[in-house]
Structures are given as C-alpha cells and as structure tokens.
Amino acid sequence: MKHRRVADGSVRGRGLPLPDLGLGCAPIGDLYAAVDPEVAAATVHTALALGSTLLDTAPKYGNGLSEQRLGQALASLDRNSYQLATKVGWSVTENRPPEPAFSADGVLRSLEGSMRRLGTDRFDIVHVHDPDDHLDQAVAETMPALERLRDEGVIGTIGAGMNSDRLLADLVRRTDLDRVLIAGRYTLLEQGARSALLPLCLERGIEVIAAGVFNSGLLADPRPGAPYNYRPVPDEILARALRLKEICTRHEIPLRAAALQFPAAHPAVRTVLIGAAHPDEVADNVALAEMRLPSALWSELREAGLIDAASPVP
C-alpha cells in the first residue's frame, strides 16, 4: 500500500494546510435545537472571519439540512477562502432515518446530493462516515471509489470519521487515508486514541482532526443529565468530569479552555473541530483556544490520574 510520505516522515501532496480550529456544522442542522437560518449563516461567516476555515458537515446531519444551510452561507464567498469537508456512507431522505450506502454507487449518489445542497463541484476532504458495522465494505468498495475521485481531482483528500479509535486504527492499517477524524476519543475526559490510533497516524503521516472534544457537551457543562455520547451521562463519567471542572476552577481556568487545548497538544493532531450554532459560540471557542493556561493545571490533572502521564500537554 502506498503512503505518500517523504524521507523525514512529513506529509506532502495531501491538500491545503488545515487551520488550528475548524467549525463543526452539525449544530446548524438543528442537532440539539432549531437554529434560525440567518443565525446559521452568521455562525459560518464568523468562523471564517476568525480563521476557522475548515467547515465540516455531512448528509447525516439533519438529513441534509446542515449541508443545505452551509451551502446557503457560502454561496457568495470565494471558494478558495475555506476548506469544505463532507462525508459518505449514509443515504438520506426527508422524514426517514439515514440508511447505509457504502457501495461505490452509494458514494457517487451521496456526493451528487452533497454537491447539490452545498453548491459546489469539489471537496477538500471526504470522510467515510461511521462505517463501524460496514468496515469490510468500506475497504472493498467505498475507499476505491473515493480514491478514483481523488485521482480525478473531485476530492482533495480522503478521510474517515468515527467515534471508535480501535476501528479507525483498523481502517488506517487497511486503506490509504490522508486524514482521520476521531470524535470523542482523544479528549480531556478520555484518551483512548493515544495508545494505538495517534501513534499509527504519526508513523504514516496521516493528519488527525480531533472532534467531539467536549464529549457531546459534557465538558462544556458537567451536570446530571448532561449529554455524553449523545445520551444522558452515566454517574461514573459525570464524577470524572466534575473532578476535571473542580481542578480547573481551582486554577481559575474554564473547563472548556482546557478541553479545547488538551487534544491540540498531541503532535498527531492538526485541527480541533468545534461545533457551534451561534456566532457568539464561535468567538468564545476561539478565545478559549488562545487563553494561556498554567503548567500547574496540567501537573495537577496528571497527579489526579485524570490525564495520562505520557499525554502531551500545551
């Protein structure tokens, strides 16, 4: 299998450089609550103005609504002023749950729909989306279809977006990915991706996009009933999140700032992807990412066993 790397292990020919922060566009597809279309457009424009030029969406987000709103927000903008990422693997139809579509034909139909909703004829990144139960088909059919489109210039780079670091590492070993998006598995709360996925990506020159760094919102506001993996948080996980918040508060640091900055410190991670549904959220996230955090905070988190001693910190 070819891996386009140079002698020093760096990556070349894998598309435009990614920004430090990207905008996750699932929330503007009414993920948690209805969003006014004008607010959705303002959210996108604010992200671009503040340097979050990677815009990540998927047909699965709101059954196409996220792509539609993102396309409307981008309609009057220079296509070269941002990077556009979408996903394949699921067929969406209004008023019906998404259905698996990991065949080569499914890839083409999915991208045709995404192009129509987004008003574009090319993508900077296309991820295979949550192929957990369809991994063999993704390897045999989805990836070759995406590789052909990459060769034709329709796609700049190929990625895979998953919540399972173990399965994503398996996909990295079996395919020729340029980038990966790992959601919720390399965060201040849990660092499962550190053991296998992140070292593997470093070895192969694959850029990592860290998403879900608030663990579905838990680290934004740890409380009983808060979302974790898109479900109410279990008591033992909540206790860990509250302990993280307690230590951050003692150092006069917002928990969200530590949660944003921690994954970015790993050398395999190129971009931290943050979802937002309002311009104020975008501006707040950028400010938190730039906040200076004391080294004593990380030392105490390590001493408390809340982050692994081998995990890099800012």
Short mmCIF file of C-alpha atoms in Angstrom, two decimals:
data_model
loop_
_atom_site.label_atom_id
_atom_site.label_comp_id
_atom_site.label_asym_id
_atom_site.label_seq_id
_atom_site.Cartn_x
_atom_site.Cartn_y
_atom_site.Cartn_z
CA MET A 1 0.00 0.00 0.00
CA LYS A 2 1.35 3.44 -0.84
CA HIS A 3 1.62 6.16 1.79
CA ARG A 4 2.66 9.47 0.31
CA ARG A 5 5.42 10.44 2.72
CA VAL A 6 8.84 12.00 2.33
CA ALA A 7 12.03 10.78 3.96
CA ASP A 8 11.61 12.81 7.16
CA GLY A 9 8.10 11.44 7.70
CA SER A 10 6.29 14.66 6.83
CA VAL A 11 3.28 14.73 4.56
CA ARG A 12 3.15 16.22 1.09
CA GLY A 13 0.51 16.41 -1.59
CA ARG A 14 -2.39 15.98 0.81
CA GLY A 15 -4.30 19.14 0.06
CA LEU A 16 -4.20 22.58 1.63
CA PRO A 17 -2.85 23.05 5.17
CA LEU A 18 -5.55 22.74 7.79
CA PRO A 19 -6.28 25.50 10.33
CA ASP A 20 -5.80 25.01 14.06
CA LEU A 21 -9.57 25.25 14.62
CA GLY A 22 -12.38 24.09 12.36
CA LEU A 23 -16.14 24.56 12.53
CA GLY A 24 -18.32 21.51 13.03
CA CYS A 25 -21.57 22.21 11.21
CA ALA A 26 -23.84 19.54 12.72
CA PRO A 27 -25.39 22.10 15.15
CA ILE A 28 -26.60 24.36 12.32
CA GLY A 29 -28.51 21.32 11.07
CA ASP A 30 -30.70 21.51 14.22
CA LEU A 31 -28.68 18.85 16.06
CA TYR A 32 -29.75 19.92 19.55
CA ALA A 33 -32.24 22.71 18.86
CA ALA A 34 -33.79 24.60 15.96
CA VAL A 35 -31.44 27.23 14.51
CA ASP A 36 -32.60 30.26 12.56
CA PRO A 37 -31.14 30.11 9.02
CA GLU A 38 -29.76 33.65 9.31
CA VAL A 39 -28.05 32.76 12.59
CA ALA A 40 -26.62 29.64 10.93
CA ALA A 41 -25.15 31.76 8.12
CA ALA A 42 -23.73 34.27 10.62
CA THR A 43 -22.12 31.41 12.54
CA VAL A 44 -20.31 30.22 9.42
CA HIS A 45 -19.22 33.74 8.44
CA THR A 46 -17.89 34.43 11.95
CA ALA A 47 -15.89 31.20 11.91
CA LEU A 48 -14.26 32.14 8.61
CA ALA A 49 -13.52 35.68 9.79
CA LEU A 50 -11.78 34.31 12.89
CA GLY A 51 -9.66 31.80 10.98
CA SER A 52 -11.68 28.59 11.41
CA THR A 53 -11.57 27.91 7.70
CA LEU A 54 -12.25 24.16 7.78
CA LEU A 55 -16.00 23.60 7.56
CA ASP A 56 -17.12 20.06 8.35
CA THR A 57 -20.57 18.72 7.52
CA ALA A 58 -22.32 15.51 6.43
CA PRO A 59 -25.58 14.42 4.79
CA LYS A 60 -26.45 12.65 8.04
CA TYR A 61 -26.55 15.94 9.95
CA GLY A 62 -30.20 16.91 9.92
CA ASN A 63 -30.90 14.70 6.88
CA GLY A 64 -29.14 17.18 4.61
CA LEU A 65 -30.15 20.35 6.48
CA SER A 66 -26.61 21.11 7.68
CA GLU A 67 -25.26 20.88 4.13
CA GLN A 68 -28.12 22.97 2.79
CA ARG A 69 -27.60 25.77 5.32
CA LEU A 70 -23.84 25.67 4.91
CA GLY A 71 -24.26 25.93 1.15
CA GLN A 72 -26.50 28.96 1.55
CA ALA A 73 -23.95 30.63 3.84
CA LEU A 74 -21.13 30.01 1.35
CA ALA A 75 -23.00 30.94 -1.83
CA SER A 76 -21.50 34.44 -2.15
CA LEU A 77 -17.99 33.61 -0.90
CA ASP A 78 -14.77 32.83 -2.72
CA ARG A 79 -14.46 29.02 -2.90
CA ASN A 80 -10.74 29.31 -2.19
CA SER A 81 -11.33 31.10 1.13
CA TYR A 82 -12.32 27.94 3.00
CA GLN A 83 -11.91 24.17 3.03
CA LEU A 84 -15.01 22.04 2.73
CA ALA A 85 -15.34 18.57 4.24
CA THR A 86 -18.31 16.26 3.94
CA LYS A 87 -18.91 12.55 4.40
CA VAL A 88 -20.23 9.48 2.61
CA GLY A 89 -21.69 6.17 3.72
CA TRP A 90 -25.28 7.06 4.53
CA SER A 91 -28.21 7.76 2.24
CA VAL A 92 -30.57 10.46 3.48
CA THR A 93 -34.21 11.03 2.61
CA GLU A 94 -36.52 13.58 4.17
CA ASN A 95 -38.56 12.20 7.08
CA ARG A 96 -36.69 8.86 7.04
CA PRO A 97 -33.71 7.66 9.09
CA PRO A 98 -30.37 7.53 7.23
CA GLU A 99 -29.65 4.19 5.56
CA PRO A 100 -26.23 2.57 4.93
CA ALA A 101 -24.77 3.36 1.50
CA PHE A 102 -21.15 2.19 1.43
CA SER A 103 -21.19 0.80 -2.12
CA ALA A 104 -19.34 2.57 -4.92
CA ASP A 105 -22.67 3.64 -6.39
CA GLY A 106 -23.77 4.85 -2.97
CA VAL A 107 -20.66 7.03 -2.74
CA LEU A 108 -21.41 8.68 -6.08
CA ARG A 109 -25.07 9.28 -5.28
CA SER A 110 -24.18 10.68 -1.87
CA LEU A 111 -21.65 13.13 -3.28
CA GLU A 112 -24.04 14.24 -6.00
CA GLY A 113 -26.58 15.11 -3.32
CA SER A 114 -23.95 16.89 -1.22
CA MET A 115 -22.77 18.90 -4.22
CA ARG A 116 -26.32 19.99 -4.93
CA ARG A 117 -27.02 21.04 -1.34
CA LEU A 118 -23.66 22.75 -0.89
CA GLY A 119 -23.49 24.35 -4.33
CA THR A 120 -20.00 23.05 -5.10
CA ASP A 121 -18.29 20.77 -7.59
CA ARG A 122 -15.38 19.70 -5.40
CA PHE A 123 -14.48 18.83 -1.82
CA ASP A 124 -11.26 19.36 0.06
CA ILE A 125 -11.93 16.34 2.28
CA VAL A 126 -14.43 13.49 2.05
CA HIS A 127 -14.66 11.20 5.07
CA VAL A 128 -16.14 7.72 5.23
CA HIS A 129 -18.75 8.29 7.93
CA ASP A 130 -19.20 5.83 10.81
CA PRO A 131 -18.54 2.58 8.91
CA ASP A 132 -18.37 0.63 12.20
CA ASP A 133 -20.69 -2.20 11.07
CA HIS A 134 -19.64 -1.96 7.42
CA LEU A 135 -15.85 -1.90 7.67
CA ASP A 136 -15.16 -4.60 5.08
CA GLN A 137 -17.45 -2.97 2.53
CA ALA A 138 -15.86 0.40 3.24
CA VAL A 139 -12.44 -1.10 2.49
CA ALA A 140 -13.56 -3.02 -0.59
CA GLU A 141 -15.96 -0.51 -2.18
CA THR A 142 -16.11 2.91 -0.53
CA MET A 143 -12.38 3.61 -0.44
CA PRO A 144 -11.61 2.61 -4.04
CA ALA A 145 -14.46 4.86 -5.23
CA LEU A 146 -13.07 7.76 -3.22
CA GLU A 147 -9.54 7.09 -4.48
CA ARG A 148 -10.76 7.34 -8.07
CA LEU A 149 -12.45 10.66 -7.30
CA ARG A 150 -9.26 11.86 -5.61
CA ASP A 151 -7.28 10.94 -8.72
CA GLU A 152 -9.81 12.88 -10.83
CA GLY A 153 -9.49 15.98 -8.65
CA VAL A 154 -13.10 15.95 -7.41
CA ILE A 155 -11.78 15.23 -3.91
CA GLY A 156 -8.62 16.75 -2.48
CA THR A 157 -8.06 14.27 0.34
CA ILE A 158 -9.73 11.17 1.75
CA GLY A 159 -10.53 10.67 5.41
CA ALA A 160 -12.62 8.64 7.79
CA GLY A 161 -14.72 9.96 10.65
CA MET A 162 -15.58 7.66 13.56
CA ASN A 163 -16.21 7.54 17.30
CA SER A 164 -14.26 4.28 17.74
CA ASP A 165 -10.49 4.76 17.88
CA ARG A 166 -9.97 0.98 17.65
CA LEU A 167 -11.96 0.59 14.44
CA LEU A 168 -10.50 3.76 12.97
CA ALA A 169 -6.98 2.42 13.59
CA ASP A 170 -8.01 -0.77 11.77
CA LEU A 171 -9.19 1.31 8.82
CA VAL A 172 -5.91 3.24 8.78
CA ARG A 173 -3.99 -0.04 8.55
CA ARG A 174 -6.12 -1.35 5.69
CA THR A 175 -6.54 1.71 3.46
CA ASP A 176 -4.73 4.73 2.03
CA LEU A 177 -6.23 7.54 4.11
CA ASP A 178 -4.89 11.08 4.06
CA ARG A 179 -6.65 12.30 7.21
CA VAL A 180 -8.80 10.93 10.00
CA LEU A 181 -11.45 12.49 12.21
CA ILE A 182 -11.73 10.94 15.66
CA ALA A 183 -14.72 12.08 17.71
CA GLY A 184 -14.73 11.96 21.50
CA ARG A 185 -11.86 9.51 21.98
CA TYR A 186 -9.00 11.92 22.45
CA THR A 187 -10.27 14.47 24.92
CA LEU A 188 -9.55 15.79 28.38
CA LEU A 189 -12.08 13.24 29.64
CA GLU A 190 -10.75 10.17 27.84
CA GLN A 191 -7.60 9.47 25.87
CA GLY A 192 -8.22 6.07 24.29
CA ALA A 193 -6.88 7.13 20.89
CA ARG A 194 -3.43 7.80 22.37
CA SER A 195 -2.49 4.15 22.65
CA ALA A 196 -2.80 2.99 19.03
CA LEU A 197 -4.52 5.40 16.65
CA LEU A 198 -2.45 8.54 17.19
CA PRO A 199 0.98 6.80 17.05
CA LEU A 200 -0.15 4.96 13.93
CA CYS A 201 -1.17 8.22 12.26
CA LEU A 202 2.15 9.80 13.17
CA GLU A 203 4.01 6.85 11.70
CA ARG A 204 2.08 7.04 8.43
CA GLY A 205 1.98 10.82 8.08
CA ILE A 206 -1.81 10.97 8.45
CA GLU A 207 -3.23 14.20 9.85
CA VAL A 208 -5.71 13.87 12.71
CA ILE A 209 -8.76 16.06 13.19
CA ALA A 210 -9.89 15.87 16.82
CA ALA A 211 -13.64 16.35 17.14
CA GLY A 212 -16.11 15.95 19.97
CA VAL A 213 -13.60 17.45 22.39
CA PHE A 214 -16.42 18.42 24.77
CA ASN A 215 -17.69 14.81 24.69
CA SER A 216 -21.11 15.72 23.27
CA GLY A 217 -21.34 18.74 25.58
CA LEU A 218 -20.47 17.15 28.91
CA LEU A 219 -17.23 19.11 29.29
CA ALA A 220 -19.00 22.32 28.34
CA ASP A 221 -21.36 21.96 31.31
CA PRO A 222 -20.90 18.88 33.52
CA ARG A 223 -24.16 18.22 35.38
CA PRO A 224 -26.62 15.37 35.92
CA GLY A 225 -28.41 14.56 32.67
CA ALA A 226 -25.81 16.30 30.50
CA PRO A 227 -25.20 14.61 27.14
CA TYR A 228 -22.33 12.16 26.79
CA ASN A 229 -22.02 10.19 23.55
CA TYR A 230 -25.39 11.79 22.70
CA ARG A 231 -27.06 10.13 25.72
CA PRO A 232 -27.51 11.17 29.36
CA VAL A 233 -24.17 10.86 31.14
CA PRO A 234 -23.56 7.84 33.43
CA ASP A 235 -22.81 8.70 37.07
CA GLU A 236 -19.18 7.49 36.98
CA ILE A 237 -18.39 9.56 33.89
CA LEU A 238 -20.08 12.61 35.39
CA ALA A 239 -17.98 12.25 38.54
CA ARG A 240 -14.80 12.33 36.43
CA ALA A 241 -15.99 15.40 34.52
CA LEU A 242 -16.86 17.19 37.76
CA ARG A 243 -13.39 16.40 39.12
CA LEU A 244 -11.89 17.96 35.98
CA LYS A 245 -14.03 21.04 36.48
CA GLU A 246 -13.07 21.28 40.16
CA ILE A 247 -9.35 21.34 39.36
CA CYS A 248 -9.78 23.84 36.52
CA THR A 249 -11.83 26.10 38.79
CA ARG A 250 -9.10 25.99 41.43
CA HIS A 251 -6.68 27.30 38.80
CA GLU A 252 -9.24 29.92 37.66
CA ILE A 253 -9.46 28.33 34.23
CA PRO A 254 -12.69 27.49 32.37
CA LEU A 255 -13.01 23.75 31.87
CA ARG A 256 -13.83 24.39 28.23
CA ALA A 257 -10.47 26.09 27.69
CA ALA A 258 -8.58 23.06 28.99
CA ALA A 259 -10.82 20.74 26.97
CA LEU A 260 -10.14 22.71 23.78
CA GLN A 261 -6.41 22.97 24.23
CA PHE A 262 -5.53 19.50 25.51
CA PRO A 263 -6.06 17.48 22.27
CA ALA A 264 -4.27 20.10 20.16
CA ALA A 265 -1.02 19.43 22.06
CA HIS A 266 -0.58 15.96 20.59
CA PRO A 267 1.79 16.02 17.58
CA ALA A 268 -0.56 13.86 15.51
CA VAL A 269 -3.46 16.29 15.90
CA ARG A 270 -3.55 19.02 13.27
CA THR A 271 -7.00 20.51 13.82
CA VAL A 272 -9.52 20.67 16.64
CA LEU A 273 -13.06 20.69 15.28
CA ILE A 274 -15.67 22.51 17.37
CA GLY A 275 -19.38 22.57 16.68
CA ALA A 276 -21.31 25.80 17.08
CA ALA A 277 -24.82 27.07 16.41
CA HIS A 278 -24.33 30.78 17.09
CA PRO A 279 -21.66 33.38 16.25
CA ASP A 280 -21.06 34.05 19.96
CA GLU A 281 -20.16 30.39 20.48
CA VAL A 282 -17.59 30.59 17.70
CA ALA A 283 -15.98 33.72 19.14
CA ASP A 284 -15.94 32.20 22.62
CA ASN A 285 -14.29 29.00 21.36
CA VAL A 286 -11.57 30.95 19.58
CA ALA A 287 -10.88 32.99 22.72
CA LEU A 288 -10.70 29.85 24.87
CA ALA A 289 -8.29 28.21 22.42
CA GLU A 290 -5.96 31.21 22.73
CA MET A 291 -6.12 31.51 26.53
CA ARG A 292 -2.84 30.96 28.35
CA LEU A 293 -3.12 28.05 30.79
CA PRO A 294 -0.73 27.47 33.72
CA SER A 295 1.55 24.45 33.69
CA ALA A 296 0.45 23.74 37.26
CA LEU A 297 -3.01 22.87 35.94
CA TRP A 298 -1.66 20.04 33.81
CA SER A 299 0.57 18.83 36.63
CA GLU A 300 -2.38 18.55 38.99
CA LEU A 301 -4.52 16.80 36.38
CA ARG A 302 -1.73 14.25 35.93
CA GLU A 303 -1.26 13.78 39.65
CA ALA A 304 -5.01 13.18 40.00
CA GLY A 305 -4.82 10.48 37.32
CA LEU A 306 -7.21 12.40 35.05
CA ILE A 307 -4.82 12.60 32.12
CA ASP A 308 -2.20 10.02 31.25
CA ALA A 309 1.35 10.86 32.27
CA ALA A 310 2.51 10.24 28.68
CA SER A 311 -0.05 12.53 27.06
CA PRO A 312 1.45 15.75 25.67
CA VAL A 313 0.05 18.97 27.16
CA PRO A 314 0.14 22.58 25.90
#
